[in-house]
Structure formats: structure tokens, C-alpha cells
Coordinates of C-alpha atoms and ligand atoms in Angstrom, one line a residue:
M114 CA -53.7 25.8 -118.4
K115 CA -50.0 25.2 -119.3
I116 CA -49.4 27.1 -122.4
T117 CA -46.8 25.7 -124.7
F118 CA -45.1 27.5 -127.0
I119 CA -44.0 25.6 -131.1
T120 CA -43.4 27.9 -133.0
H121 CA -45.1 30.9 -134.7
S122 CA -48.7 30.9 -133.9
T123 CA -48.7 27.4 -133.4
C124 CA -49.2 26.5 -129.4
L125 CA -50.5 23.9 -127.6
L126 CA -52.3 24.5 -124.4
E127 CA -53.1 21.6 -121.5
I128 CA -56.5 22.3 -120.0
H129 CA -57.6 19.2 -117.6
G130 CA -55.3 16.9 -119.0
E131 CA -56.9 17.9 -122.3
Y132 CA -54.6 18.9 -124.9
L133 CA -55.4 22.2 -127.8
L134 CA -53.2 22.5 -130.3
I135 CA -53.5 26.5 -131.9
D136 CA -52.8 27.0 -135.7
P137 CA -50.5 24.1 -136.2
F138 CA -47.5 25.4 -139.0
I139 CA -45.1 23.1 -138.6
S140 CA -43.8 20.5 -140.7
N141 CA -43.0 23.5 -143.6
N142 CA -42.1 26.1 -141.7
S143 CA -38.4 26.6 -142.6
F144 CA -37.8 28.6 -139.0
F145 CA -38.8 25.1 -136.8
N146 CA -37.2 22.9 -139.2
K147 CA -33.5 25.0 -139.1
N148 CA -33.2 24.1 -135.7
H149 CA -36.3 21.0 -134.8
S150 CA -37.5 17.7 -136.2
F151 CA -41.5 17.8 -137.0
E152 CA -41.2 14.3 -135.9
K153 CA -40.1 14.8 -132.7
F154 CA -42.3 17.0 -132.3
V155 CA -44.8 14.8 -133.1
N156 CA -43.7 11.3 -131.3
S157 CA -43.6 14.1 -128.0
F158 CA -47.2 14.0 -127.6
K159 CA -49.9 10.6 -127.2
K160 CA -53.2 12.5 -127.3
L161 CA -54.8 15.4 -129.0
D162 CA -58.0 16.5 -128.3
Y163 CA -58.8 19.6 -129.9
I164 CA -57.3 21.4 -133.0
L165 CA -58.3 25.6 -132.6
V166 CA -58.2 27.2 -136.3
T167 CA -58.2 31.2 -136.1
H168 CA -58.2 31.7 -140.0
A169 CA -57.3 30.0 -143.4
H170 CA -53.9 31.3 -144.2
Y171 CA -51.2 28.4 -144.7
D172 CA -49.3 29.8 -142.0
H173 CA -52.0 28.6 -139.6
V174 CA -53.6 25.6 -141.4
C175 CA -50.4 23.8 -142.5
D176 CA -50.3 20.7 -140.5
V177 CA -54.2 20.3 -139.5
E178 CA -54.8 17.5 -141.8
F179 CA -52.0 16.3 -140.6
F180 CA -52.7 16.4 -136.8
S181 CA -56.7 15.5 -137.1
K182 CA -55.9 12.0 -139.0
K183 CA -53.1 10.9 -136.6
F184 CA -55.0 12.0 -133.4
D185 CA -58.7 10.9 -134.7
N186 CA -60.6 11.2 -132.2
S187 CA -59.5 15.3 -132.2
L188 CA -62.0 17.7 -133.1
L189 CA -61.1 20.3 -135.4
I190 CA -63.0 24.1 -134.0
S191 CA -62.9 26.7 -136.2
N192 CA -65.3 29.2 -137.9
Y193 CA -67.9 27.4 -140.2
E194 CA -66.0 27.7 -144.0
I195 CA -63.0 26.1 -142.5
S196 CA -64.5 23.3 -140.5
N197 CA -66.7 22.8 -144.2
Y198 CA -63.1 22.6 -146.2
F199 CA -61.4 20.0 -144.0
R200 CA -64.6 18.2 -143.4
K201 CA -64.5 17.3 -147.2
K202 CA -61.1 15.7 -146.3
G203 CA -62.3 13.7 -143.4
V204 CA -61.7 15.9 -140.9
K205 CA -64.3 15.6 -137.3
T206 CA -65.0 19.2 -137.3
E207 CA -67.2 22.0 -135.5
G208 CA -68.0 25.0 -137.1
I209 CA -68.8 28.1 -134.9
N210 CA -68.8 31.5 -136.0
Y211 CA -69.0 35.2 -134.3
G212 CA -71.4 34.5 -132.3
S213 CA -72.1 33.5 -128.1
F214 CA -70.0 31.4 -126.3
T215 CA -70.4 27.3 -127.0
S216 CA -70.0 24.8 -124.6
F217 CA -66.4 22.1 -125.0
S218 CA -65.2 19.4 -122.1
F219 CA -62.8 21.8 -121.5
G220 CA -64.5 25.1 -120.6
K221 CA -66.5 27.3 -123.3
L222 CA -65.1 28.8 -126.4
K223 CA -66.4 32.2 -128.3
Y224 CA -65.1 32.7 -131.8
T225 CA -64.3 36.5 -132.2
W226 CA -63.1 38.7 -135.2
A227 CA -60.4 39.8 -136.5
V228 CA -59.2 42.5 -138.7
H229 CA -57.5 40.2 -141.2
S230 CA -58.0 37.9 -144.3
S231 CA -58.8 34.5 -144.6
V232 CA -57.9 32.2 -147.5
F233 CA -56.7 29.4 -148.4
N234 CA -53.5 28.1 -150.5
D235 CA -55.9 26.6 -153.2
G236 CA -58.0 29.9 -153.3
T237 CA -60.9 28.6 -151.5
Y238 CA -62.8 31.5 -149.0
G239 CA -61.8 30.6 -145.8
G240 CA -64.7 32.6 -144.1
N241 CA -64.0 35.5 -141.9
P242 CA -61.1 35.7 -139.7
G243 CA -60.9 35.4 -136.5
G244 CA -59.6 34.4 -132.7
F245 CA -60.9 32.6 -129.6
I246 CA -62.0 33.3 -126.2
L247 CA -61.4 30.6 -123.8
H248 CA -63.5 30.7 -120.4
T249 CA -61.8 27.5 -118.0
D250 CA -61.7 26.8 -114.4
E251 CA -58.3 27.0 -115.2
G252 CA -58.4 30.2 -116.3
N253 CA -59.6 32.7 -119.2
I254 CA -56.9 33.6 -122.5
Y255 CA -57.3 35.4 -125.5
I256 CA -56.2 34.0 -128.4
S257 CA -56.1 37.0 -131.5
G258 CA -55.1 35.1 -134.2
D259 CA -53.6 37.1 -137.1
T260 CA -55.4 40.5 -136.4
S261 CA -54.9 44.6 -136.6
I262 CA -55.8 46.4 -133.1
T263 CA -59.6 46.7 -133.2
N264 CA -61.5 48.5 -131.0
E265 CA -63.5 45.8 -130.1
M266 CA -60.7 44.1 -127.9
K267 CA -62.7 46.7 -125.3
L268 CA -65.6 44.2 -125.4
F269 CA -63.7 41.3 -124.3
P270 CA -62.7 41.5 -120.7
K271 CA -66.2 42.4 -120.4
F272 CA -67.6 38.5 -121.0
G273 CA -64.9 37.8 -118.2
S274 CA -61.4 38.6 -117.2
I275 CA -58.4 38.1 -119.2
D276 CA -55.5 35.7 -117.4
L277 CA -53.2 35.7 -121.0
S278 CA -54.0 37.4 -124.0
I279 CA -52.0 35.5 -127.5
L280 CA -51.5 38.3 -129.6
P281 CA -49.3 38.7 -132.5
I282 CA -46.1 40.9 -132.6
G283 CA -44.7 41.1 -135.8
G284 CA -46.3 44.2 -137.5
K285 CA -46.7 44.2 -141.1
Y286 CA -49.5 42.0 -141.4
T287 CA -50.7 42.1 -137.7
M288 CA -50.0 44.1 -135.1
D289 CA -46.9 45.4 -133.7
I290 CA -45.4 45.7 -130.4
E291 CA -47.1 49.1 -130.0
E292 CA -50.2 48.1 -131.1
A293 CA -50.0 45.2 -129.0
I294 CA -49.0 47.0 -125.8
I295 CA -52.4 49.2 -126.5
A296 CA -54.8 46.4 -127.5
S297 CA -53.4 44.9 -124.1
N298 CA -55.1 47.7 -122.4
F299 CA -57.7 47.6 -124.2
L300 CA -58.4 44.0 -122.9
K301 CA -57.8 44.8 -119.4
C302 CA -54.5 42.4 -119.8
K303 CA -51.1 42.5 -118.2
K304 CA -49.5 39.1 -119.2
V305 CA -49.0 38.7 -123.0
L306 CA -47.4 35.8 -125.2
G307 CA -46.3 36.7 -127.9
V308 CA -46.4 35.2 -131.7
H309 CA -46.3 35.6 -135.1
Y310 CA -42.7 37.1 -135.2
N311 CA -39.2 36.0 -136.5
T312 CA -41.0 33.2 -138.7
F313 CA -40.0 35.2 -142.0
L314 CA -37.5 38.1 -142.9
D315 CA -40.4 40.5 -142.6
I316 CA -41.3 40.3 -139.4
E317 CA -38.2 40.2 -137.0
I318 CA -38.6 41.9 -133.7
D319 CA -36.0 42.5 -131.1
K320 CA -36.7 40.8 -128.6
N321 CA -34.7 42.5 -125.5
Q322 CA -36.3 45.6 -126.9
A323 CA -40.0 44.1 -127.2
K324 CA -40.2 43.0 -123.6
N325 CA -38.5 46.1 -122.6
R326 CA -41.6 48.3 -123.8
F327 CA -43.9 46.2 -122.4
E328 CA -42.4 46.6 -119.1
K329 CA -42.2 50.1 -119.3
N330 CA -46.3 49.9 -120.0
D331 CA -46.7 47.7 -116.6
K332 CA -46.7 44.6 -118.3
K333 CA -45.3 41.5 -118.9
L334 CA -44.6 40.1 -122.5
F335 CA -43.3 36.3 -122.6
L336 CA -41.3 35.6 -125.3
L337 CA -40.5 31.6 -125.4
N338 CA -38.7 29.1 -127.4
Y339 CA -39.9 25.8 -128.8
G340 CA -41.1 23.5 -126.4
E341 CA -41.4 26.4 -122.9
S342 CA -44.3 26.6 -120.9
I343 CA -45.9 29.4 -118.5
L344 CA -48.6 28.6 -116.4
I345 CA -51.7 30.4 -115.6
Ligands
NI697 NI1 -52.6 35.7 -141.5
MN698 MN1 -50.2 34.6 -140.4

């Protein structure tokens, strides 16, 4: 599995030649647009198979409609309420909820609970916030979405070992670095891709200090620039 960091919490997964875009927040993201071009990004890939959305906050759903319509064979996977919201806008969706693993062409996926909130900018209820566990024959990953640390994270490795966790580390609205270290212990996971930091002034971190803190705890923290990838 190839995991490419785009910006904020937006990542692109490649599994068996299929592309999954996570929480797209690019076009109206001033941090991204300072140095990069949305148009160039859009033109950088020809195919999109799935869009995964963790919750309804604008910094996670900003470009869902755009990508769904540009790649009209793509399927949006999110909670039931977010799926309904976008289905009414003509998006192809699959609504799920906290429950069992569900099979897709890339493997199986489970919607996990998050301690956060979930509402669209227009005030529409966005269901319960969540994250995803993906089990594939190219590895298993956990995408927590925006969340505080939760005791339930201890349960997630019981479903199958986690090769990489994508966790927010910016603090204030989500976990910070120290909490993400505890979370990765709960998850029995040594590799963490940090997201949800530096995009806004109130979630700024010191990248070197963050990496050192993980290293001291016998973990590896990946902090990637736009377009950089890791393989698991
Ligand atoms: Ni949020
Ligand atoms: Mn957020």
C-alpha cells in the first residue's frame, strides 16, 4: 500500500492500483494554496475509485463534491448521514455506521468511533464522527479522523495488527503529540503518519520535537510534505 500525504488530513491511498482519497480539503485550504496549486494536484491523477470521509467538518469535506463529480465512478464511503447529504447532491455513496467490517474491492473496512463532533457548515447534522480501519492484503491501516485519545483504541488491534496509524497531532481540536504517542501504544502500532497540524495557527507544532518524542518512545513518526509517500 502506498500512502501519499497531500495536506491537513487529506491523504491518497493506492491499494492494488485503486486510489482512495481521504478527507479532501485542498481547494479552499489557504495553507496548501500558499505554495501549491489545486489545479496541478487535480491533474496529477487520472483515476479515483473511492473517497473516504471521517466527519462533516469543512476541513474534511471541502472537495468531496468536486472529486465525486470529476471522477464519477468513484464511491463515497462515510457514515449514513454524510452519505445521505452527498447523495442528494448527486454523489454515488455507500453509507455505513459503527458496526462490522464491510467488504470493498480494496479489502474490508470498518467505521470506528471518534470523540469529536460532526456538522456541516450549513448546519446539517453530520452523524457521529469516526475513522476507518482498513484490512487489505497490502497491509492494515487505521485512520482515526479528528478525535481525542479514546480508551476504545485498545480494542482496534484485536481485529488485526495495525501496520500504520494516521493520527491527528496538532492538539486543541484533536490529540496532540503526547496523546498520539499514548494512542499508538493503545493501538500496538509503531508507525504513525501525523496529520492535522500546521494548517492553522492554533494547531502549529515543532516537527523535529514531535519526531524526537516519538523516537524516545520507540515509535516512528512520519511527517510528510505535499506529495511525499510511504509504503507499508
Ligand atoms: Ni473536525
Ligand atoms: Mn478537522
